[in-house]
Amino acid sequence: MTTKTGCRHLILVLGDQLTPAISSLRGADKNLDRILMVEAHEETTYVRHHKKKIAFILSAMRHFARELRDDGWRVDYVRLDDDANTGSFRGEVARACAETGPDTVVVTEPGEWRVREDISTWQDLAGVPVELREDTRFIVSGAGFRAWATGRRQMRMEHFYREIRLKTGLLMDDGKPAGGKWNNDADNRKPARGDLFMPQPARYFADEITREVLELVETRFADHIGSLDPFWFAVTRRDAEAAFDRFVDEALADFGTYQDAMLTGEKFLYHSVISAYLNAGLLDPLDLCRKVEAAWREGRAPLNAAEGYIRQILGWREYVRGIYWLKMPDYAASNAFGASRRLPGFYWTGETDMRCLSEAIGQTIEEAYAHHIQRLMITGNFALLAGMDPHEVHEWYLAVYADAYEWVELPNTIGMSQFADGGLLASKPYVSSGNYINKMSDHCATCSYDVRAKTGASACPFNALYWDFLERNRDVLKGNPRLGQPYATWTRMAPDKQQAYRESAARFLEKLDRNERV
Ligand SMILES: Cc1cc2nc3c(=O)[nH]c(=O)nc-3n(C[C@H](O)[C@H](O)[C@H](O)COP(=O)(O)OP(=O)(O)OC[C@H]3O[C@@H](n4cnc5c(N)ncnc54)[C@H](O)[C@@H]3O)c2cc1C
Ligand code: SF4
């Protein structure tokens, strides 16, 4: 950093706050205030993030800094490889305060508890007051969510979602849900066929800024998971918006119908692939919902698609954020099943004979992306059935996806996927045998395992693991009304059949623990 002239406010803009309307810039003065943006080594390594995730964030940050400068702001940008870079936000804020002597440091609240805790110590460190502002880019504020949650015995997303529909008026007609139903999932979740026309997400060429970042990431993070090539992410607001518009034009209409489908070689299907852009601040959630509603009202997409899509953003995304801030910091240590198995090595390589897992992990390594059902019903389902340590599972999801920030990833992993919170977020564990995966995908047809075989070395491992999971965790799950049917089926099963399932699962898990290829 070169010597700076003084300033009134030192405004720190974090890497997922790449929004001109970010609250830290509210009331800011281009002549009196300075913006600080920091590529912090600590942030790139607290889990071993996917190379593409690091490259995306750094490139989007550099593009945003350029946009701000072009708009007349004084921006001090500390690059990862600047000699004087101390490697942490706190170090860089202290250094900038010493150089510019601001009256106040202003920052919008971060998306991770860890960083918020750190910020609470900066005032003492830098000797300058720190003003932490609310992140107003969400549809529901933290206080709004707490008010909704207060006094509720159950905090189900569906109830929350209805309230927000009413408040925003999205997909509402005369105070009633458009089409008469709040939730149109009955028309959704069909398997897809490989011969359908497949839309593809918009892809962008790397410009000079991105190419420089890619080189830096390749050199500094060679031992992190993932490949950088091909790198096609949008790194500016304009391109991210165009990518979303393309989704609305080409894929939205089939989003709901094929939301849960999986097809070998088709990484994106009818998903929007915009979560990385949205979470970094390049897109606005309410704006996206309004565009999708408009597409439905103009007859460009059916209601099941528009409602299904809006529910993901207005419902799930807002809801998991609310849960995160309501329940942290204890939430991160939840482990309702006391699960402790180490995550197998193939989660980092994709090298497994289980086709569904090799597909989901393989594309994760390549793209830093997998769609929801791959995360929930393939990698998450397997980790839960096999009794993986939920904290390790959480760190994996946080590392490997370009859209992963703790506020959104942790509740999805700990709550929705691993049921480690004992049912606070999900009404039952998302587990299945191979049958469900076979129904929703074409993976089983080319798998080394036989999805129809129930037990034995060549049987689909999900089959025995499913029953073993239910029996192993009976104490935690037996009172769950949604599991009455599977437990009744298990109880009716002949004892030798039950034993065969449990032995089959035990043999598979032993192999896993011995690090043998499965
Ligand atoms: C174990 C697990 C971990 C996850 N980790 C993350 C994460 O780190 N970051 C993240 O953004 N999402 C996460 N999700 C949610 C979801 O899988 C991704 O948001 C989605 O796959 C992103 O792809 P897309 O943009 O194509 O989404 P689409 O399928 O096109 O959905 C549209 C948008 O809805 C939102 N959305 C959908 N489902 C969820 C959800 N369950 N929670 C929050 N937002 C949702 C996202 O913003 C997404 O971009 C996770 C889900 C699971 C099961
Ligand atoms: S047979 Fe089992 S392991 Fe193989 S792809 Fe199907 S569900 Fe996955």
mmCIF file of N, CA and C and ligand atoms in Angstrom, residues 353-357 378 433-438 441-452 458-463, ligand 2:
data_model
loop_
_atom_site.group_PDB
_atom_site.id
_atom_site.type_symbol
_atom_site.label_atom_id
_atom_site.label_comp_id
_atom_site.label_asym_id
_atom_site.label_seq_id
_atom_site.Cartn_x
_atom_site.Cartn_y
_atom_site.Cartn_z
ATOM 1 N N ASP A 353 -16.294 -46.773 -7.018
ATOM 2 C CA ASP A 353 -17.065 -47.552 -7.998
ATOM 3 C C ASP A 353 -18.551 -47.218 -7.947
ATOM 4 N N MET A 354 -18.952 -46.434 -6.943
ATOM 5 C CA MET A 354 -20.367 -46.038 -6.870
ATOM 6 C C MET A 354 -20.585 -44.899 -7.867
ATOM 7 N N ARG A 355 -21.273 -45.203 -8.930
ATOM 8 C CA ARG A 355 -21.400 -44.259 -10.056
ATOM 9 C C ARG A 355 -22.032 -42.930 -9.628
ATOM 10 N N CYS A 356 -23.063 -43.007 -8.802
ATOM 11 C CA CYS A 356 -23.750 -41.768 -8.419
ATOM 12 C C CYS A 356 -22.779 -40.839 -7.687
ATOM 13 N N LEU A 357 -21.948 -41.419 -6.810
ATOM 14 C CA LEU A 357 -20.996 -40.600 -6.064
ATOM 15 C C LEU A 357 -19.849 -40.115 -6.953
ATOM 16 N N ILE A 378 -27.121 -37.536 -2.806
ATOM 17 C CA ILE A 378 -25.990 -38.407 -3.169
ATOM 18 C C ILE A 378 -24.887 -38.240 -2.115
ATOM 19 N N SER A 433 -32.534 -45.482 0.064
ATOM 20 C CA SER A 433 -31.789 -46.626 -0.467
ATOM 21 C C SER A 433 -31.471 -46.325 -1.930
ATOM 22 N N GLY A 434 -30.890 -47.302 -2.616
ATOM 23 C CA GLY A 434 -30.560 -47.107 -4.027
ATOM 24 C C GLY A 434 -31.795 -46.923 -4.910
ATOM 25 N N ASN A 435 -32.924 -47.392 -4.451
ATOM 26 C CA ASN A 435 -34.149 -47.329 -5.233
ATOM 27 C C ASN A 435 -34.489 -45.907 -5.673
ATOM 28 N N TYR A 436 -34.410 -44.965 -4.732
ATOM 29 C CA TYR A 436 -34.714 -43.561 -5.045
ATOM 30 C C TYR A 436 -33.726 -43.024 -6.093
ATOM 31 N N ILE A 437 -32.460 -43.335 -5.901
ATOM 32 C CA ILE A 437 -31.431 -42.818 -6.831
ATOM 33 C C ILE A 437 -31.657 -43.412 -8.220
ATOM 34 N N ASN A 438 -32.062 -44.664 -8.230
ATOM 35 C CA ASN A 438 -32.349 -45.320 -9.514
ATOM 36 C C ASN A 438 -33.546 -44.684 -10.203
ATOM 37 N N SER A 441 -32.390 -41.010 -11.435
ATOM 38 C CA SER A 441 -31.193 -40.833 -12.273
ATOM 39 C C SER A 441 -31.015 -42.018 -13.208
ATOM 40 N N ASP A 442 -30.006 -41.902 -14.089
ATOM 41 C CA ASP A 442 -29.646 -43.048 -14.924
ATOM 42 C C ASP A 442 -28.307 -43.645 -14.476
ATOM 43 N N HIS A 443 -27.854 -43.282 -13.284
ATOM 44 C CA HIS A 443 -26.525 -43.708 -12.850
ATOM 45 C C HIS A 443 -26.416 -45.219 -12.626
ATOM 46 N N CYS A 444 -27.485 -45.808 -12.087
ATOM 47 C CA CYS A 444 -27.384 -47.213 -11.670
ATOM 48 C C CYS A 444 -27.128 -48.144 -12.861
ATOM 49 N N ALA A 445 -27.595 -47.711 -14.044
ATOM 50 C CA ALA A 445 -27.454 -48.566 -15.230
ATOM 51 C C ALA A 445 -25.989 -48.831 -15.554
ATOM 52 N N THR A 446 -25.105 -47.908 -15.178
ATOM 53 C CA THR A 446 -23.685 -48.097 -15.522
ATOM 54 C C THR A 446 -22.824 -48.229 -14.260
ATOM 55 N N CYS A 447 -23.436 -48.595 -13.160
ATOM 56 C CA CYS A 447 -22.692 -48.698 -11.897
ATOM 57 C C CYS A 447 -22.135 -50.116 -11.729
ATOM 58 N N SER A 448 -21.021 -50.237 -11.031
ATOM 59 C CA SER A 448 -20.455 -51.568 -10.747
ATOM 60 C C SER A 448 -21.334 -52.343 -9.773
ATOM 61 N N TYR A 449 -22.126 -51.623 -8.997
ATOM 62 C CA TYR A 449 -23.001 -52.282 -8.022
ATOM 63 C C TYR A 449 -24.379 -52.517 -8.634
ATOM 64 N N ASP A 450 -25.073 -53.475 -8.053
ATOM 65 C CA ASP A 450 -26.402 -53.832 -8.542
ATOM 66 C C ASP A 450 -27.465 -53.196 -7.634
ATOM 67 N N VAL A 451 -28.200 -52.272 -8.179
ATOM 68 C CA VAL A 451 -29.155 -51.540 -7.341
ATOM 69 C C VAL A 451 -30.288 -52.452 -6.857
ATOM 70 N N ARG A 452 -30.564 -53.523 -7.608
ATOM 71 C CA ARG A 452 -31.672 -54.396 -7.197
ATOM 72 C C ARG A 452 -31.251 -55.392 -6.123
ATOM 73 N N SER A 458 -21.793 -57.330 -4.031
ATOM 74 C CA SER A 458 -22.072 -56.591 -5.272
ATOM 75 C C SER A 458 -23.360 -55.767 -5.181
ATOM 76 N N ALA A 459 -24.038 -55.836 -4.044
ATOM 77 C CA ALA A 459 -25.302 -55.071 -3.910
ATOM 78 C C ALA A 459 -25.006 -53.590 -3.737
ATOM 79 N N CYS A 460 -25.927 -52.755 -4.215
ATOM 80 C CA CYS A 460 -25.784 -51.308 -4.026
ATOM 81 C C CYS A 460 -25.599 -51.005 -2.532
ATOM 82 N N PRO A 461 -24.498 -50.339 -2.144
ATOM 83 C CA PRO A 461 -24.243 -50.101 -0.717
ATOM 84 C C PRO A 461 -25.341 -49.290 -0.027
ATOM 85 N N PHE A 462 -26.024 -48.437 -0.779
ATOM 86 C CA PHE A 462 -27.085 -47.626 -0.163
ATOM 87 C C PHE A 462 -28.178 -48.518 0.441
ATOM 88 N N ASN A 463 -28.390 -49.706 -0.139
ATOM 89 C CA ASN A 463 -29.506 -50.551 0.306
ATOM 90 C C ASN A 463 -29.328 -51.035 1.747
HETATM 91 S S1 SF4 B 2 -26.323 -48.843 -7.787
HETATM 92 FE FE1 SF4 B 2 -26.225 -47.765 -5.855
HETATM 93 S S2 SF4 B 2 -24.131 -46.970 -5.764
HETATM 94 FE FE2 SF4 B 2 -24.541 -47.508 -7.877
HETATM 95 S S3 SF4 B 2 -25.293 -45.644 -8.858
HETATM 96 FE FE3 SF4 B 2 -27.090 -46.772 -8.145
HETATM 97 S S4 SF4 B 2 -27.481 -45.952 -6.120
HETATM 98 FE FE4 SF4 B 2 -25.403 -45.343 -6.631
#
